[in-house]
Amino acid sequence: MRILVLGSGAREHAIITALLAENAGHEITSAPGNAGIAVHVPVIHLDPTNGPVVAGFALDNDMELVIIGPEAPLVAGVADHLRKRGVAVFGPGKAAAQLEGSKTFAKRIMDDAGVPTGRAARCGTLAEATAAIDEYGAPYVVKADGLAAGKGVLVTPDRDAALAHAEYWLHHGSILVEEFLEGQEVSLFLLSDGHSVLPLSPAQDYKRVFDGDAGPNTGGMGAYSPLPWIPANFIDEVIETIALPTVRQLATEQTPFIGLLYCGLVVTDEGIRVIEFNARFGDPETQVVLPRLITPLSRLLFAAATGGLGGLPRPEFSGDVAVTVVLASEGYPDTPLTGRVISGLDEALAIEGITIAHAATALRTTESGENELVATGGRVLSVVATAPDFAEARERAYRALDAIHLDGAHYRTDIAASVAE
Ligand code: AMP
Ligand code: GLY
């Protein structure tokens, strides 16, 4: 199949790795991709958020499927441009992508669909925010309404910090103050063709920057899959009480959700609650979900894109486990220092069960004409380890990280520690 993958992160690298692992002779193009992706497939430099440009490229190059990785092109309506011109696309249109693009839209859909979630107040002024903060009490949860690259959410016991966060984000638009939900977090991905859904294997993400869940929230510092502690019937319950009602609600509103419904969930004492929806594969969870997928990924995504999920069996996963640890630049998540040289990847890749998904990397030519790999952003790469058990997967992942060098870099050392015997 001729496939175009939009995006440039570790998630897209993991998607492309899974497509290539099918050994089905796919012709894959990545736009804009990164240095790691460019080792395996052609990369082209087009703006993935420009709908007419993406649709023109897809048609000129006979793309049979376009997979949209990140949220920005979805929220910009790139999927609509592709669909209008008859191209099969995995990713919701602009209207349905508001499920991720606007937290108040997501809450409204959940209310209308009867989906279990925490209480929330939309606030347009500091007075409203202060009242909601005091009503819900500590720990305080304050969120920017729109996309904020993982930086819009503050969960804190400190009332002054909550108020300062509210004040800052009120300059950018409305905010949400939410009830704090206590419990284990689960990321569950569901493929949707607008009507039917199929679940992938659940994963857990580590959002805080430092060990022991200390420090600020990030885009995600690591993940593991599957979740050995997950309650029985968890997936069926999420499908029945969360995913299908949400997909049906969007279909009723003539904005079908075709793509990946990312359910960010908390298992509270009162039951499963939605913390957030995303309209795309999660990063870094994708890096631990896809390596365990046995069913060909292209078949699933094409079926979702073309209304063909109904009647398909649930995707199959291997019995192996996967752990990923994100290597971040010095200063991430505040002000990452970039442009530094990365070395040791070959030694890391020589370890059994290790793959590396690049995120913010580029090749730079030195004065002597040699190429060197440099870090270009905060989350630089994901080291992914698969193994028969979590203790082995962790050992492999951290041995690989020992082999990699990037000045000032940091990573969490406790990813999947709680599930490794
Ligand atoms: P979000 O971007 O909405 O997923 O929020 C980022 C992270 O903040 C989540 O993964 C949770 O760890 C935390 N968080 C967000 N909302 C809540 C909430 N209502 N209760 C507890 N923790 C939350
Ligand atoms: N790992 C969280 C996200 O993808 O939004």
Short mmCIF file of C-alpha atoms and ligand atoms in Angstrom, two decimals:
data_model
loop_
_atom_site.label_atom_id
_atom_site.label_comp_id
_atom_site.label_asym_id
_atom_site.label_seq_id
_atom_site.Cartn_x
_atom_site.Cartn_y
_atom_site.Cartn_z
CA MET A 1 0.00 0.00 0.00
CA ARG A 2 1.18 3.57 -0.69
CA ILE A 3 0.98 5.33 2.67
CA LEU A 4 1.72 8.91 3.73
CA VAL A 5 2.43 9.45 7.44
CA LEU A 6 2.17 13.05 8.69
CA GLY A 7 4.20 14.15 11.70
CA SER A 8 7.76 14.19 12.95
CA GLY A 9 7.84 12.58 16.39
CA ALA A 10 8.61 9.29 18.08
CA ARG A 11 4.95 8.34 17.67
CA GLU A 12 5.25 8.61 13.89
CA HIS A 13 8.53 6.72 13.95
CA ALA A 14 6.80 3.94 15.92
CA ILE A 15 3.87 3.90 13.45
CA ILE A 16 6.27 3.61 10.51
CA THR A 17 8.28 0.88 12.29
CA ALA A 18 5.05 -1.10 12.78
CA LEU A 19 4.02 -0.66 9.13
CA LEU A 20 7.46 -1.80 7.94
CA ALA A 21 7.37 -4.78 10.32
CA GLU A 22 4.40 -6.16 8.36
CA ASN A 23 6.87 -6.92 5.54
CA ALA A 24 4.05 -6.24 3.12
CA GLY A 25 6.07 -4.12 0.71
CA HIS A 26 4.34 -0.87 1.69
CA GLU A 27 5.70 2.27 0.06
CA ILE A 28 5.76 4.74 2.91
CA THR A 29 6.48 8.46 2.77
CA SER A 30 6.91 10.60 5.86
CA ALA A 31 6.19 14.33 6.06
CA PRO A 32 8.13 15.99 7.51
CA GLY A 33 9.66 13.08 9.47
CA ASN A 34 12.95 13.24 11.36
CA ALA A 35 16.50 11.91 11.11
CA GLY A 36 15.54 8.51 12.53
CA ILE A 37 12.60 8.06 10.19
CA ALA A 38 14.72 9.13 7.21
CA VAL A 39 16.92 6.06 7.70
CA HIS A 40 13.98 3.82 6.73
CA VAL A 41 11.65 5.73 4.38
CA PRO A 42 11.72 8.84 2.18
CA VAL A 43 10.91 12.08 4.01
CA ILE A 44 9.52 15.16 2.33
CA HIS A 45 9.43 18.70 3.61
CA LEU A 46 5.85 19.82 3.40
CA ASP A 47 3.83 21.58 6.06
CA PRO A 48 1.63 18.85 7.57
CA THR A 49 -0.93 21.41 8.77
CA ASN A 50 -1.58 22.80 5.26
CA GLY A 51 -4.65 20.87 4.02
CA PRO A 52 -4.54 21.83 0.32
CA VAL A 53 -0.81 21.10 0.11
CA VAL A 54 -1.15 17.71 1.84
CA ALA A 55 -4.16 16.73 -0.29
CA GLY A 56 -2.38 17.81 -3.48
CA PHE A 57 0.68 15.77 -2.57
CA ALA A 58 -1.39 12.72 -1.66
CA LEU A 59 -3.28 12.81 -4.97
CA ASP A 60 -0.22 13.52 -7.11
CA ASN A 61 1.53 10.57 -5.52
CA ASP A 62 -1.39 8.11 -5.55
CA MET A 63 -1.46 7.70 -1.79
CA GLU A 64 -3.90 4.95 -0.79
CA LEU A 65 -3.91 5.89 2.90
CA VAL A 66 -2.87 8.99 4.85
CA ILE A 67 -2.17 8.57 8.57
CA ILE A 68 -2.24 11.80 10.57
CA GLY A 69 -0.02 11.49 13.65
CA PRO A 70 -0.15 14.77 15.62
CA GLU A 71 -3.04 16.90 16.80
CA ALA A 72 -2.13 20.14 14.98
CA PRO A 73 -3.04 18.93 11.44
CA LEU A 74 -6.23 17.34 12.80
CA VAL A 75 -7.38 20.51 14.51
CA ALA A 76 -6.42 22.45 11.35
CA GLY A 77 -8.83 20.30 9.30
CA VAL A 78 -6.29 18.49 7.10
CA ALA A 79 -8.39 15.29 7.20
CA ASP A 80 -11.37 17.18 5.75
CA HIS A 81 -9.31 18.34 2.75
CA LEU A 82 -8.17 14.77 2.10
CA ARG A 83 -11.65 13.23 2.47
CA LYS A 84 -13.22 15.85 0.25
CA ARG A 85 -10.81 14.80 -2.48
CA GLY A 86 -11.47 11.10 -2.01
CA VAL A 87 -8.29 10.09 -0.17
CA ALA A 88 -8.64 7.47 2.61
CA VAL A 89 -7.42 9.14 5.79
CA PHE A 90 -6.93 7.90 9.33
CA GLY A 91 -7.69 10.91 11.52
CA PRO A 92 -10.83 12.87 12.39
CA GLY A 93 -11.96 16.02 10.62
CA LYS A 94 -11.71 19.45 12.20
CA ALA A 95 -15.08 19.28 13.98
CA ALA A 96 -14.53 15.87 15.63
CA ALA A 97 -10.90 16.77 16.48
CA GLN A 98 -12.34 19.38 18.84
CA LEU A 99 -12.62 16.45 21.23
CA GLU A 100 -8.92 17.14 21.80
CA GLY A 101 -8.73 20.74 20.61
CA SER A 102 -11.20 22.09 23.15
CA LYS A 103 -11.57 20.66 26.62
CA THR A 104 -14.94 22.38 27.04
CA PHE A 105 -16.19 20.76 23.81
CA ALA A 106 -15.02 17.37 25.14
CA LYS A 107 -16.87 17.93 28.42
CA ARG A 108 -20.02 18.93 26.55
CA ILE A 109 -19.91 15.77 24.41
CA MET A 110 -19.33 13.66 27.53
CA ASP A 111 -22.30 15.29 29.27
CA ASP A 112 -24.58 14.75 26.27
CA ALA A 113 -23.41 11.15 25.82
CA GLY A 114 -23.63 10.33 29.54
CA VAL A 115 -19.92 9.46 29.73
CA PRO A 116 -18.46 9.32 33.28
CA THR A 117 -16.01 12.16 33.96
CA GLY A 118 -15.13 14.54 36.80
CA ARG A 119 -17.00 17.76 37.50
CA ALA A 120 -15.61 20.80 35.71
CA ALA A 121 -16.32 24.52 35.51
CA ARG A 122 -15.55 26.63 32.46
CA CYS A 123 -14.21 30.00 33.58
CA GLY A 124 -13.70 33.18 31.59
CA THR A 125 -12.59 35.44 34.44
CA LEU A 126 -10.30 35.16 37.44
CA ALA A 127 -13.27 35.68 39.76
CA GLU A 128 -15.03 32.65 38.26
CA ALA A 129 -11.83 30.61 38.42
CA THR A 130 -11.24 31.54 42.06
CA ALA A 131 -14.78 30.52 42.96
CA ALA A 132 -14.41 27.15 41.19
CA ILE A 133 -10.98 26.53 42.72
CA ASP A 134 -12.41 27.09 46.18
CA GLU A 135 -15.52 25.05 45.48
CA TYR A 136 -13.62 21.93 44.33
CA GLY A 137 -10.79 22.28 46.87
CA ALA A 138 -7.26 20.82 46.87
CA PRO A 139 -5.55 19.25 45.02
CA TYR A 140 -6.43 21.85 42.41
CA VAL A 141 -6.74 21.02 38.69
CA VAL A 142 -6.56 23.98 36.30
CA LYS A 143 -6.47 23.52 32.51
CA ALA A 144 -6.13 25.72 29.46
CA ASP A 145 -9.09 25.05 27.16
CA GLY A 146 -7.19 24.75 23.86
CA LEU A 147 -4.08 22.89 22.70
CA ALA A 148 -1.08 23.71 24.87
CA ALA A 149 1.50 21.01 24.05
CA GLY A 150 1.12 19.34 27.44
CA LYS A 151 1.79 22.58 29.31
CA GLY A 152 -1.76 23.78 29.90
CA VAL A 153 -2.55 21.47 32.82
CA LEU A 154 -1.57 22.16 36.42
CA VAL A 155 -2.38 19.79 39.26
CA THR A 156 -1.20 21.25 42.55
CA PRO A 157 -1.92 21.40 46.29
CA ASP A 158 -0.85 25.08 46.23
CA ARG A 159 -3.83 27.47 45.87
CA ASP A 160 -1.62 30.43 44.88
CA ALA A 161 0.01 28.38 42.12
CA ALA A 162 -3.44 27.29 40.89
CA LEU A 163 -4.60 30.90 40.76
CA ALA A 164 -1.42 32.02 38.97
CA HIS A 165 -1.86 29.26 36.36
CA ALA A 166 -5.48 30.29 35.88
CA GLU A 167 -4.51 33.92 35.48
CA TYR A 168 -1.77 33.11 32.95
CA TRP A 169 -3.99 30.93 30.72
CA LEU A 170 -6.97 33.31 30.96
CA HIS A 171 -4.86 35.67 28.82
CA HIS A 172 -5.08 33.00 26.06
CA GLY A 173 -8.79 32.22 26.37
CA SER A 174 -11.14 30.37 28.69
CA ILE A 175 -9.94 27.77 31.20
CA LEU A 176 -11.36 24.75 32.97
CA VAL A 177 -11.21 24.09 36.69
CA GLU A 178 -11.79 20.43 37.46
CA GLU A 179 -12.47 18.13 40.34
CA PHE A 180 -9.33 16.08 41.20
CA LEU A 181 -9.70 12.40 40.28
CA GLU A 182 -7.70 9.97 42.40
CA GLY A 183 -6.55 6.60 41.05
CA GLN A 184 -4.37 4.74 38.54
CA GLU A 185 -4.23 6.29 35.09
CA VAL A 186 -4.78 4.25 31.92
CA SER A 187 -4.38 5.26 28.30
CA LEU A 188 -6.66 3.16 26.11
CA PHE A 189 -6.60 3.61 22.33
CA LEU A 190 -9.65 2.75 20.26
CA LEU A 191 -9.75 2.65 16.50
CA SER A 192 -12.98 4.18 15.20
CA ASP A 193 -14.52 4.23 11.72
CA GLY A 194 -17.19 6.68 12.84
CA HIS A 195 -19.55 3.95 14.08
CA SER A 196 -17.67 0.88 15.33
CA VAL A 197 -14.64 0.79 17.62
CA LEU A 198 -11.84 -1.72 18.22
CA PRO A 199 -9.57 -1.52 21.26
CA LEU A 200 -5.78 -1.70 21.30
CA SER A 201 -3.86 -2.90 24.37
CA PRO A 202 -3.90 -0.50 27.36
CA ALA A 203 -0.79 1.41 28.43
CA GLN A 204 0.30 3.66 31.27
CA ASP A 205 2.10 6.95 30.65
CA TYR A 206 4.37 8.81 33.10
CA LYS A 207 3.46 12.48 32.78
CA ARG A 208 5.67 14.10 35.41
CA VAL A 209 9.26 14.93 34.58
CA PHE A 210 11.05 13.36 37.57
CA ASP A 211 11.11 10.00 39.36
CA GLY A 212 8.34 9.40 41.86
CA ASP A 213 5.98 11.65 39.85
CA ALA A 214 7.77 14.80 40.98
CA GLY A 215 8.10 18.03 38.99
CA PRO A 216 5.92 19.55 36.29
CA ASN A 217 3.78 17.70 33.73
CA THR A 218 5.41 16.92 30.38
CA GLY A 219 4.25 15.40 27.10
CA GLY A 220 5.17 12.01 28.63
CA MET A 221 8.47 10.62 29.96
CA GLY A 222 7.86 6.89 29.54
CA ALA A 223 5.23 4.18 29.31
CA TYR A 224 4.61 0.47 29.58
CA SER A 225 2.11 -2.02 28.21
CA PRO A 226 0.17 -4.17 28.99
CA LEU A 227 -1.17 -3.31 32.46
CA PRO A 228 -1.06 -6.44 34.62
CA TRP A 229 -3.18 -4.79 37.33
CA ILE A 230 -6.05 -3.76 35.10
CA PRO A 231 -9.50 -4.75 36.44
CA ALA A 232 -11.30 -7.62 34.67
CA ASN A 233 -13.74 -6.36 32.00
CA PHE A 234 -11.99 -3.00 31.91
CA ILE A 235 -11.82 -2.81 28.12
CA ASP A 236 -15.43 -3.92 27.63
CA GLU A 237 -16.60 -1.37 30.16
CA VAL A 238 -14.68 1.45 28.46
CA ILE A 239 -16.15 0.45 25.10
CA GLU A 240 -19.72 0.31 26.39
CA THR A 241 -19.75 3.30 28.74
CA ILE A 242 -17.22 5.65 27.12
CA ALA A 243 -16.03 4.95 23.59
CA LEU A 244 -19.26 3.91 21.85
CA PRO A 245 -21.44 6.61 23.49
CA THR A 246 -18.85 9.23 22.46
CA VAL A 247 -18.55 7.96 18.89
CA ARG A 248 -22.35 7.75 18.58
CA GLN A 249 -22.80 11.26 19.94
CA LEU A 250 -20.36 12.64 17.37
CA ALA A 251 -22.05 10.66 14.58
CA THR A 252 -25.45 12.06 15.64
CA GLU A 253 -23.98 15.56 15.36
CA GLN A 254 -22.83 14.80 11.78
CA THR A 255 -19.19 15.00 12.84
CA PRO A 256 -18.13 11.32 12.74
CA PHE A 257 -14.96 10.41 14.56
CA ILE A 258 -12.75 8.48 12.13
CA GLY A 259 -9.35 7.80 13.61
CA LEU A 260 -7.92 7.06 17.00
CA LEU A 261 -9.97 7.84 20.09
CA TYR A 262 -7.44 8.15 22.90
CA CYS A 263 -9.18 7.68 26.22
CA GLY A 264 -7.18 9.10 29.12
CA LEU A 265 -8.80 7.37 32.10
CA VAL A 266 -8.56 7.15 35.87
CA VAL A 267 -9.68 4.08 37.77
CA THR A 268 -11.24 5.73 40.84
CA ASP A 269 -12.91 4.00 43.80
CA GLU A 270 -16.24 5.00 42.23
CA GLY A 271 -15.39 3.56 38.81
CA ILE A 272 -13.68 4.53 35.56
CA ARG A 273 -13.63 8.25 34.75
CA VAL A 274 -12.39 10.12 31.67
CA ILE A 275 -9.64 12.65 32.36
CA GLU A 276 -9.24 13.65 28.74
CA PHE A 277 -9.76 12.58 25.17
CA ASN A 278 -7.20 12.94 22.45
CA ALA A 279 -7.94 12.55 18.77
CA ARG A 280 -4.72 10.69 17.86
CA PHE A 281 -2.25 8.07 19.01
CA GLY A 282 -0.57 8.97 22.32
CA ASP A 283 3.12 9.68 22.63
CA PRO A 284 4.95 7.79 24.23
CA GLU A 285 2.24 5.11 24.67
CA THR A 286 2.25 4.25 20.95
CA GLN A 287 5.89 3.20 21.30
CA VAL A 288 4.84 0.39 23.71
CA VAL A 289 1.49 -0.55 22.16
CA LEU A 290 2.46 -1.00 18.50
CA PRO A 291 5.53 -3.25 18.99
CA ARG A 292 3.19 -5.77 20.66
CA LEU A 293 0.55 -5.63 17.90
CA ILE A 294 0.34 -8.83 15.84
CA THR A 295 -2.55 -7.85 13.53
CA PRO A 296 -1.20 -5.82 10.58
CA LEU A 297 -1.51 -2.13 11.49
CA SER A 298 -2.17 -1.00 7.91
CA ARG A 299 -5.19 -3.31 7.68
CA LEU A 300 -6.70 -1.83 10.85
CA LEU A 301 -6.07 1.81 9.95
CA PHE A 302 -7.34 1.36 6.38
CA ALA A 303 -10.48 -0.37 7.68
CA ALA A 304 -11.07 2.51 10.10
CA ALA A 305 -10.50 5.08 7.35
CA THR A 306 -12.97 3.38 4.99
CA GLY A 307 -15.81 2.48 7.34
CA GLY A 308 -14.85 -1.18 7.57
CA LEU A 309 -14.18 -1.91 11.26
CA GLY A 310 -17.61 -3.45 11.98
CA GLY A 311 -17.34 -7.23 12.13
CA LEU A 312 -13.53 -7.32 12.33
CA PRO A 313 -12.11 -9.28 15.27
CA ARG A 314 -10.28 -7.38 18.02
CA PRO A 315 -6.61 -6.77 17.23
CA GLU A 316 -4.23 -9.40 18.57
CA PHE A 317 -1.23 -8.62 20.79
CA SER A 318 1.86 -10.66 21.66
CA GLY A 319 2.42 -11.96 25.18
CA ASP A 320 5.64 -9.92 25.43
CA VAL A 321 5.68 -6.69 27.39
CA ALA A 322 7.10 -3.33 26.29
CA VAL A 323 8.70 -0.48 28.20
CA THR A 324 9.73 2.88 26.78
CA VAL A 325 11.87 5.55 28.41
CA VAL A 326 12.09 9.04 26.93
CA LEU A 327 15.48 10.74 26.77
CA ALA A 328 14.98 14.50 27.26
CA SER A 329 17.27 17.46 26.67
CA GLU A 330 18.66 19.45 29.58
CA GLY A 331 16.08 22.01 30.69
CA TYR A 332 13.02 20.10 29.39
CA PRO A 333 10.11 20.79 29.89
CA ASP A 334 10.78 24.50 30.53
CA THR A 335 13.52 25.60 28.15
CA PRO A 336 15.29 22.65 26.52
CA LEU A 337 18.87 23.22 25.40
CA THR A 338 19.22 21.91 21.85
CA GLY A 339 21.86 21.46 19.17
CA ARG A 340 23.93 18.98 21.20
CA VAL A 341 25.44 15.82 19.72
CA ILE A 342 23.88 12.40 20.44
CA SER A 343 26.08 9.30 20.33
CA GLY A 344 25.96 5.62 21.24
CA LEU A 345 22.78 4.68 19.37
CA ASP A 346 24.44 1.75 17.56
CA GLU A 347 25.61 0.24 20.87
CA ALA A 348 22.11 0.68 22.29
CA LEU A 349 20.48 -0.92 19.25
CA ALA A 350 22.79 -3.94 19.54
CA ILE A 351 21.00 -4.93 22.78
CA GLU A 352 18.35 -7.62 22.35
CA GLY A 353 14.77 -6.31 22.15
CA ILE A 354 15.77 -2.64 21.72
CA THR A 355 14.42 -0.24 19.15
CA ILE A 356 14.73 3.54 19.19
CA ALA A 357 12.00 5.91 18.08
CA HIS A 358 13.44 9.32 17.21
CA ALA A 359 11.53 12.47 18.12
CA ALA A 360 13.66 15.60 17.96
CA THR A 361 16.78 14.63 16.04
CA ALA A 362 18.50 15.94 12.94
CA LEU A 363 21.70 15.29 11.04
CA ARG A 364 24.28 18.09 10.98
CA THR A 365 27.32 18.17 8.75
CA THR A 366 30.57 19.05 10.53
CA GLU A 367 33.31 21.24 9.04
CA SER A 368 35.20 18.09 8.11
CA GLY A 369 32.17 16.89 6.13
CA GLU A 370 30.97 14.20 8.52
CA ASN A 371 27.37 13.78 9.63
CA GLU A 372 26.54 13.94 13.31
CA LEU A 373 23.21 13.41 15.01
CA VAL A 374 21.99 16.34 17.12
CA ALA A 375 19.06 16.94 19.45
CA THR A 376 16.62 19.56 18.18
CA GLY A 377 14.01 19.65 20.94
CA GLY A 378 12.88 18.62 24.42
CA ARG A 379 11.87 14.99 24.03
CA VAL A 380 14.73 13.69 21.90
CA LEU A 381 14.03 9.98 21.49
CA SER A 382 12.22 7.01 23.03
CA VAL A 383 14.21 3.90 23.88
CA VAL A 384 11.81 0.96 23.51
CA ALA A 385 12.45 -2.46 25.02
CA THR A 386 10.36 -5.57 24.49
CA ALA A 387 10.93 -8.70 26.59
CA PRO A 388 9.06 -11.61 28.14
CA ASP A 389 8.64 -9.71 31.43
CA PHE A 390 8.93 -6.21 32.85
CA ALA A 391 12.12 -6.82 34.86
CA GLU A 392 13.91 -7.89 31.67
CA ALA A 393 12.39 -5.08 29.60
CA ARG A 394 13.51 -2.50 32.16
CA GLU A 395 17.00 -3.98 32.33
CA ARG A 396 17.31 -3.79 28.54
CA ALA A 397 15.90 -0.26 28.30
CA TYR A 398 18.21 1.18 30.97
CA ARG A 399 21.26 -0.67 29.60
CA ALA A 400 20.49 0.95 26.24
CA LEU A 401 20.19 4.38 27.88
CA ASP A 402 23.57 3.84 29.56
CA ALA A 403 25.07 3.41 26.11
CA ILE A 404 23.58 6.65 24.76
CA HIS A 405 25.26 9.99 25.38
CA LEU A 406 23.76 13.46 25.16
CA ASP A 407 25.27 16.21 27.34
CA GLY A 408 22.94 17.28 30.15
CA ALA A 409 20.19 14.84 29.12
CA HIS A 410 17.83 13.34 31.67
CA TYR A 411 15.32 10.51 31.89
CA ARG A 412 13.18 8.84 34.53
CA THR A 413 14.64 5.72 36.14
CA ASP A 414 11.36 4.37 37.54
CA ILE A 415 9.40 3.56 34.37
CA ALA A 416 7.49 0.28 34.93
CA ALA A 417 9.32 -0.25 38.25
CA SER A 418 6.01 -0.84 40.02
CA VAL A 419 5.14 -3.79 37.76
CA ALA A 420 8.59 -5.40 37.61
CA GLU A 421 9.07 -8.15 40.20
P1 AMP B 1 -4.47 16.12 30.52
O1 AMP B 1 -3.61 16.88 29.56
O2 AMP B 1 -5.86 16.67 30.65
O3 AMP B 1 -4.40 14.64 30.30
O4 AMP B 1 -3.76 16.27 31.93
C1 AMP B 1 -2.42 15.89 32.12
C2 AMP B 1 -2.29 15.09 33.39
O5 AMP B 1 -2.73 15.86 34.51
C3 AMP B 1 -3.13 13.82 33.43
O6 AMP B 1 -2.53 12.74 32.79
C4 AMP B 1 -3.26 13.61 34.91
O7 AMP B 1 -2.07 13.02 35.44
C5 AMP B 1 -3.36 15.01 35.44
N1 AMP B 1 -4.77 15.39 35.54
C6 AMP B 1 -5.50 16.05 34.62
N2 AMP B 1 -6.77 16.22 35.04
C7 AMP B 1 -6.86 15.64 36.24
C8 AMP B 1 -7.93 15.47 37.19
N3 AMP B 1 -9.15 15.97 36.97
N4 AMP B 1 -7.65 14.80 38.33
C9 AMP B 1 -6.42 14.30 38.56
N5 AMP B 1 -5.38 14.45 37.72
C10 AMP B 1 -5.59 15.10 36.57
N1 GLY B 2 1.06 10.77 26.36
C1 GLY B 2 0.06 11.75 26.38
C2 GLY B 2 -0.39 12.22 25.08
O1 GLY B 2 -0.04 11.68 24.05
O2 GLY B 2 -1.15 13.17 25.06
#
